[in-house]
Short mmCIF file of C-alpha atoms in Angstrom, two decimals:
data_model
loop_
_atom_site.label_atom_id
_atom_site.label_comp_id
_atom_site.label_asym_id
_atom_site.label_seq_id
_atom_site.Cartn_x
_atom_site.Cartn_y
_atom_site.Cartn_z
CA UNK A 21 38.65 63.02 144.67
CA UNK A 22 37.19 61.80 141.42
CA UNK A 23 38.01 58.57 139.61
CA UNK A 24 38.96 60.28 136.33
CA UNK A 25 39.49 64.01 136.94
CA UNK A 26 38.42 66.39 134.20
CA UNK A 27 40.78 69.29 133.38
CA UNK A 28 40.39 72.30 135.68
CA UNK A 29 41.26 74.56 132.77
CA UNK A 30 40.36 73.47 129.25
CA UNK A 31 43.45 74.85 127.54
CA UNK A 32 45.78 74.18 124.61
CA UNK A 33 46.76 70.60 125.49
CA UNK A 34 43.15 69.40 125.58
CA UNK A 35 42.38 71.21 122.30
CA UNK A 36 45.51 69.75 120.73
CA UNK A 37 44.46 66.21 121.70
CA UNK A 38 40.92 66.71 120.37
CA UNK A 39 42.11 68.23 117.06
CA UNK A 40 44.76 65.51 116.61
CA UNK A 41 42.08 62.85 117.11
CA UNK A 42 39.74 64.56 114.64
CA UNK A 43 42.53 64.67 112.06
CA UNK A 44 43.87 61.13 112.53
CA UNK A 45 40.84 58.93 113.28
CA UNK A 46 38.70 59.52 110.11
CA UNK A 47 41.43 58.38 107.65
CA UNK A 48 41.51 55.00 109.43
CA UNK A 49 37.88 54.62 108.40
CA UNK A 50 38.30 56.18 104.92
CA UNK A 51 41.33 54.18 103.79
CA UNK A 52 40.52 51.09 101.70
CA UNK A 53 40.25 48.01 103.94
CA UNK A 54 43.61 46.24 103.88
CA UNK A 55 43.49 43.87 106.85
CA UNK A 56 40.86 41.59 108.41
CA UNK A 57 39.00 43.14 111.34
CA UNK A 58 40.88 41.04 113.92
CA UNK A 59 44.26 42.22 112.61
CA UNK A 60 43.05 45.83 112.44
CA UNK A 61 41.87 45.70 116.07
CA UNK A 62 45.22 44.28 117.19
CA UNK A 63 47.14 46.89 115.18
CA UNK A 64 45.10 49.65 116.84
CA UNK A 65 45.45 48.18 120.33
CA UNK A 66 49.18 47.39 120.21
CA UNK A 67 50.60 50.96 120.14
CA UNK A 68 48.05 52.10 122.73
CA UNK A 69 49.14 49.39 125.17
CA UNK A 70 52.87 49.75 124.47
CA UNK A 71 52.70 53.50 125.10
CA UNK A 72 50.66 52.90 128.25
CA UNK A 73 53.22 50.41 129.57
CA UNK A 74 56.15 52.75 128.76
CA UNK A 75 54.37 55.66 130.46
CA UNK A 76 53.49 53.50 133.44
CA UNK A 77 57.13 52.47 133.86
CA UNK A 78 58.81 55.83 133.49
CA UNK A 79 56.21 58.51 134.18
CA UNK A 80 54.12 57.07 137.03
CA UNK A 81 54.90 58.23 140.55
CA UNK A 82 58.00 56.33 141.59
CA UNK A 83 60.29 57.23 138.69
CA UNK A 84 58.20 60.19 137.53
CA UNK A 85 60.27 61.33 134.52
CA UNK A 86 57.39 63.27 133.01
CA UNK A 87 53.68 64.05 133.37
CA UNK A 88 51.07 63.32 130.74
CA UNK A 89 48.60 66.24 130.22
CA UNK A 90 48.20 68.49 133.30
CA UNK A 91 49.18 66.57 136.43
CA UNK A 92 50.80 63.37 137.65
CA UNK A 93 47.32 61.93 138.19
CA UNK A 94 45.58 59.80 135.60
CA UNK A 95 43.09 62.23 134.07
CA UNK A 96 40.28 61.74 131.61
CA UNK A 97 42.39 63.38 128.90
CA UNK A 98 45.28 61.00 129.63
CA UNK A 99 42.91 58.22 128.60
CA UNK A 100 41.87 60.12 125.45
CA UNK A 101 45.52 60.90 124.63
CA UNK A 102 46.34 57.16 124.47
CA UNK A 103 43.78 56.72 121.69
CA UNK A 104 46.02 59.00 119.61
CA UNK A 105 48.66 56.27 119.35
CA UNK A 106 46.22 53.88 117.65
CA UNK A 107 45.93 55.58 114.21
CA UNK A 108 49.69 56.30 114.08
CA UNK A 109 50.53 52.62 114.60
CA UNK A 110 47.88 51.65 112.04
CA UNK A 111 49.19 54.06 109.37
CA UNK A 112 52.75 52.88 110.03
CA UNK A 113 51.82 49.27 109.26
CA UNK A 114 49.40 50.21 106.47
CA UNK A 115 52.16 52.00 104.53
CA UNK A 116 54.65 49.21 105.28
CA UNK A 117 52.25 46.54 104.07
CA UNK A 118 51.46 48.56 100.92
CA UNK A 119 55.10 48.86 99.86
CA UNK A 120 56.53 45.78 101.64
CA UNK A 121 60.04 47.26 101.77
CA UNK A 122 62.88 45.08 102.89
CA UNK A 123 66.49 45.55 103.99
CA UNK A 124 67.81 49.12 103.71
CA UNK A 125 64.55 50.62 102.50
CA UNK A 126 62.82 49.16 105.55
CA UNK A 127 65.60 50.46 107.82
CA UNK A 128 65.16 53.90 106.22
CA UNK A 129 61.39 53.66 106.76
CA UNK A 130 61.84 52.81 110.47
CA UNK A 131 64.33 55.66 110.81
CA UNK A 132 62.09 58.14 108.99
CA UNK A 133 58.95 57.18 110.94
CA UNK A 134 60.90 57.37 114.22
CA UNK A 135 62.03 60.87 113.30
CA UNK A 136 58.43 61.73 112.47
CA UNK A 137 57.25 60.35 115.84
CA UNK A 138 60.00 62.25 117.61
CA UNK A 139 58.98 65.46 115.84
CA UNK A 140 55.33 64.89 116.72
CA UNK A 141 56.34 64.39 120.36
CA UNK A 142 58.15 67.75 120.25
CA UNK A 143 54.89 69.32 119.04
CA UNK A 144 53.05 67.53 121.89
CA UNK A 145 55.55 68.99 124.37
CA UNK A 146 54.99 72.46 122.86
CA UNK A 147 51.25 72.02 123.45
CA UNK A 148 51.88 70.75 127.04
CA UNK A 149 50.59 67.23 126.38
CA UNK A 150 53.83 66.03 128.00
CA UNK A 151 55.57 67.92 130.74
CA UNK A 152 59.17 66.76 131.12
CA UNK A 153 60.74 66.58 134.58
CA UNK A 154 63.87 64.43 134.69
CA UNK A 155 63.38 63.57 131.01
CA UNK A 156 64.89 64.99 127.85
CA UNK A 157 63.67 64.82 124.28
CA UNK A 158 66.68 62.86 122.86
CA UNK A 159 65.78 59.92 125.15
CA UNK A 160 62.66 59.37 123.06
CA UNK A 161 64.36 58.63 119.74
CA UNK A 162 65.65 55.15 120.71
CA UNK A 163 62.26 54.44 122.27
CA UNK A 164 60.65 55.14 118.87
CA UNK A 165 63.21 53.00 117.05
CA UNK A 166 62.44 50.10 119.38
CA UNK A 167 58.67 50.56 119.36
CA UNK A 168 58.46 50.85 115.53
CA UNK A 169 60.55 47.70 115.14
CA UNK A 170 58.41 45.91 117.75
CA UNK A 171 55.27 47.00 115.89
CA UNK A 172 56.63 45.47 112.68
CA UNK A 173 57.54 42.24 114.47
CA UNK A 174 54.11 42.14 116.08
CA UNK A 175 52.48 42.66 112.67
CA UNK A 176 54.39 39.73 111.16
CA UNK A 177 53.52 37.57 114.16
CA UNK A 178 49.76 38.24 113.96
CA UNK A 179 49.77 38.07 110.16
CA UNK A 180 51.31 34.57 110.29
CA UNK A 181 48.98 33.57 113.14
CA UNK A 182 45.99 34.69 111.07
CA UNK A 183 47.04 32.38 108.24
CA UNK A 184 46.90 29.46 110.70
CA UNK A 185 43.40 30.36 111.82
CA UNK A 186 41.86 27.20 110.38
CA UNK A 187 44.21 24.98 112.35
CA UNK A 188 42.87 23.67 115.65
CA UNK A 189 46.31 23.24 117.17
CA UNK A 190 47.09 26.55 118.78
CA UNK A 191 50.32 25.95 120.61
CA UNK B 9 62.81 39.46 149.85
CA UNK B 10 59.24 40.28 148.73
CA UNK B 11 60.48 41.41 145.34
CA UNK B 12 62.32 38.11 144.82
CA UNK B 13 59.12 36.21 145.64
CA UNK B 14 57.15 38.27 143.10
CA UNK B 15 59.81 37.87 140.38
CA UNK B 16 60.03 34.11 141.02
CA UNK B 17 56.26 33.74 140.96
CA UNK B 18 56.00 35.81 137.72
CA UNK B 19 58.64 33.70 135.99
CA UNK B 20 57.16 30.37 137.14
CA UNK B 21 53.73 31.55 135.94
CA UNK B 22 55.23 32.54 132.56
CA UNK B 23 57.04 29.21 132.16
CA UNK B 24 53.92 27.26 133.12
CA UNK B 25 51.79 29.25 130.70
CA UNK B 26 54.25 28.90 127.85
CA UNK B 27 54.36 25.13 128.28
CA UNK B 28 50.64 24.59 128.87
CA UNK B 29 48.24 23.34 126.20
CA UNK B 30 46.21 26.28 124.99
CA UNK B 31 42.62 26.54 123.89
CA UNK B 32 43.00 30.20 122.96
CA UNK B 33 44.31 31.08 119.51
CA UNK B 34 47.51 33.17 119.24
CA UNK B 35 45.46 36.18 118.14
CA UNK B 36 43.07 35.80 121.09
CA UNK B 37 46.01 35.61 123.48
CA UNK B 38 47.56 38.73 121.97
CA UNK B 39 44.25 40.60 122.10
CA UNK B 40 43.44 39.64 125.69
CA UNK B 41 47.00 40.36 126.91
CA UNK B 42 47.02 43.83 125.34
CA UNK B 43 43.54 44.63 126.60
CA UNK B 44 44.23 43.49 130.17
CA UNK B 45 47.61 45.23 130.25
CA UNK B 46 45.96 48.49 129.23
CA UNK B 47 42.83 48.25 131.36
CA UNK B 48 44.49 46.95 134.53
CA UNK B 49 47.21 49.62 134.46
CA UNK B 50 44.42 52.20 134.08
CA UNK B 51 42.63 50.68 137.11
CA UNK B 52 45.76 50.77 139.26
CA UNK B 53 46.59 54.35 138.23
CA UNK B 54 43.09 55.40 139.25
CA UNK B 55 43.26 53.49 142.56
CA UNK B 56 46.82 54.52 143.46
CA UNK B 57 47.30 58.01 141.96
CA UNK B 58 43.77 59.45 141.79
CA UNK B 59 41.61 58.23 144.65
CA UNK B 60 44.39 56.68 146.77
CA UNK B 61 42.33 53.61 147.70
CA UNK B 62 45.55 51.64 147.31
CA UNK B 63 48.78 53.04 148.60
CA UNK B 64 52.16 51.78 147.45
CA UNK B 65 55.02 51.87 149.94
CA UNK B 66 57.42 54.50 148.63
CA UNK B 67 60.47 52.26 148.17
CA UNK B 68 61.68 51.10 144.75
CA UNK B 69 61.11 47.45 145.71
CA UNK B 70 57.36 48.02 146.08
CA UNK B 71 57.14 50.01 142.85
CA UNK B 72 58.96 47.23 140.95
CA UNK B 73 56.92 44.51 142.67
CA UNK B 74 53.67 46.16 141.64
CA UNK B 75 54.94 46.47 138.04
CA UNK B 76 55.57 42.70 137.93
CA UNK B 77 52.07 42.20 139.33
CA UNK B 78 50.51 44.52 136.71
CA UNK B 79 52.57 43.51 133.68
CA UNK B 80 53.02 39.76 134.18
CA UNK B 81 51.04 38.17 137.01
CA UNK B 82 47.60 39.63 136.23
CA UNK B 83 47.66 39.25 132.39
CA UNK B 84 49.14 35.73 132.47
CA UNK B 85 46.75 34.64 135.24
CA UNK B 86 43.81 35.88 133.17
CA UNK B 87 45.08 33.97 130.13
CA UNK B 88 45.28 30.88 132.35
CA UNK B 89 41.76 31.55 133.60
CA UNK B 90 40.33 31.82 130.06
CA UNK B 91 42.22 28.75 128.83
CA UNK B 92 41.06 26.59 131.73
CA UNK B 93 37.51 27.93 131.55
CA UNK B 94 37.26 26.92 127.89
CA UNK B 95 38.02 23.33 128.83
CA UNK B 96 35.25 23.12 131.44
CA UNK B 97 32.06 21.50 130.24
CA UNK B 98 29.14 22.39 132.50
CA UNK B 99 27.87 25.81 133.51
CA UNK B 100 27.98 24.92 137.20
CA UNK B 101 31.65 23.95 137.06
CA UNK B 102 32.42 27.12 135.08
CA UNK B 103 30.61 29.22 137.69
CA UNK B 104 32.48 27.53 140.53
CA UNK B 105 35.73 28.07 138.64
CA UNK B 106 34.87 31.78 138.28
CA UNK B 107 34.46 32.01 142.06
CA UNK B 108 37.76 30.21 142.65
CA UNK B 109 39.47 32.60 140.20
CA UNK B 110 38.16 35.67 142.02
CA UNK B 111 39.46 34.14 145.26
CA UNK B 112 42.86 33.51 143.57
CA UNK B 113 43.19 37.17 142.59
CA UNK B 114 42.13 38.30 146.06
CA UNK B 115 44.78 36.00 147.48
CA UNK B 116 47.36 37.68 145.23
CA UNK B 117 46.20 41.08 146.47
CA UNK B 118 46.39 39.84 150.07
CA UNK B 119 49.93 38.62 149.35
CA UNK B 120 50.91 42.10 148.14
CA UNK B 121 49.55 43.56 151.38
CA UNK B 122 51.33 40.97 153.52
CA UNK B 123 54.62 41.71 151.74
CA UNK B 124 54.01 45.40 152.49
CA UNK B 125 53.93 46.42 148.82
CA UNK B 126 50.43 47.73 149.14
CA UNK B 127 48.12 49.07 151.82
CA UNK B 128 44.39 49.60 151.58
CA UNK B 129 43.00 53.08 152.31
CA UNK B 130 39.20 53.37 152.42
CA UNK B 131 39.01 50.09 150.55
CA UNK B 132 36.97 47.12 151.69
CA UNK B 133 37.48 43.52 150.62
CA UNK B 134 34.01 43.37 148.95
CA UNK B 135 35.35 46.06 146.59
CA UNK B 136 38.09 43.60 145.63
CA UNK B 137 35.46 41.01 144.76
CA UNK B 138 33.83 43.59 142.46
CA UNK B 139 37.20 44.61 140.96
CA UNK B 140 38.42 41.10 140.14
CA UNK B 141 34.96 39.87 139.17
CA UNK B 142 34.63 42.79 136.74
CA UNK B 143 38.09 42.22 135.29
CA UNK B 144 37.35 38.52 134.69
CA UNK B 145 33.92 39.30 133.24
CA UNK B 146 35.34 41.96 130.90
CA UNK B 147 38.12 39.66 129.72
CA UNK B 148 35.58 36.85 129.14
CA UNK B 149 33.28 39.20 127.21
CA UNK B 150 36.10 40.39 124.94
CA UNK B 151 37.44 36.86 124.44
CA UNK B 152 33.99 35.66 123.30
CA UNK B 153 33.50 38.73 121.06
CA UNK B 154 36.95 38.42 119.52
CA UNK B 155 36.44 34.70 118.89
CA UNK B 156 33.23 35.53 116.99
CA UNK B 157 35.24 37.90 114.78
CA UNK B 158 37.84 35.16 114.17
CA UNK B 159 35.08 32.67 113.33
CA UNK B 160 33.69 35.09 110.73
CA UNK B 161 37.20 35.25 109.26
CA UNK B 162 37.37 31.47 108.87
CA UNK B 163 38.58 30.37 112.30
CA UNK B 164 37.51 26.91 113.39
CA UNK B 165 37.25 26.34 117.12
CA UNK B 166 36.37 23.13 118.89
#
């Protein structure tokens, strides 16, 4: 029994996670700085935690709708896989903040990015990053719609809070 | 019955925290909450699913009760801890408060055991001191580090 089990067989899901990280992490560094460091850290942490909470609710033993990576246990590559959510959430807000769409364009952006997330999840399933049990792919689409909208709300909340940084009254 | 107690306690804690005067900035609260949510759920997954030091009773009530503990009680209690700690003036009082906080979390854990949500397997109480002490220390470290970042960005803290 180890605390964070390593994969018994280093196969396509581990390679997929590593390659995805290598493709998505460097652009976060290369893109021109758009947000203060505190906002950037929060934007990176938010999708990681939201995905962790969702997984913990519906995939942990108890409900057990799906497994992440190889088994129902929490493996080392489960931990690495969560890091993958960070750049996606960051790019989502980076593009939104660049164009600052509102109304129908924003709705179209949320819809398009949710479709993109859904498609990426299908690729993850193909590479065995997720193994569905009592879960089906269509369930994920509303989850993406909610999480993208929450990410936008969170961004506006922290952006406003950052403007009030010089105030000493915090509540 | 146990589940009702946990839900009531979570909600009272949330109401108290919402209404309390805060010394942490909104951004610090968001950062600490996200960090604790992530790290504590990782801890519990390791303890429950991997090494089975903690065992959850199989019924849905225990699973739900533990979720309230992970998602509300622990993060909000840590926010309380950091807020109160920031208002304490001397090092000795802060140290004593740290000890009391570790005891508080152990009491919560004991409560979960008494309500039969959780049982310990190959787990000794000194390990709980290490667990909660580490969690408080990590949250304190990240709160101080994040505040330094905010200060560089123009934040003014008393």
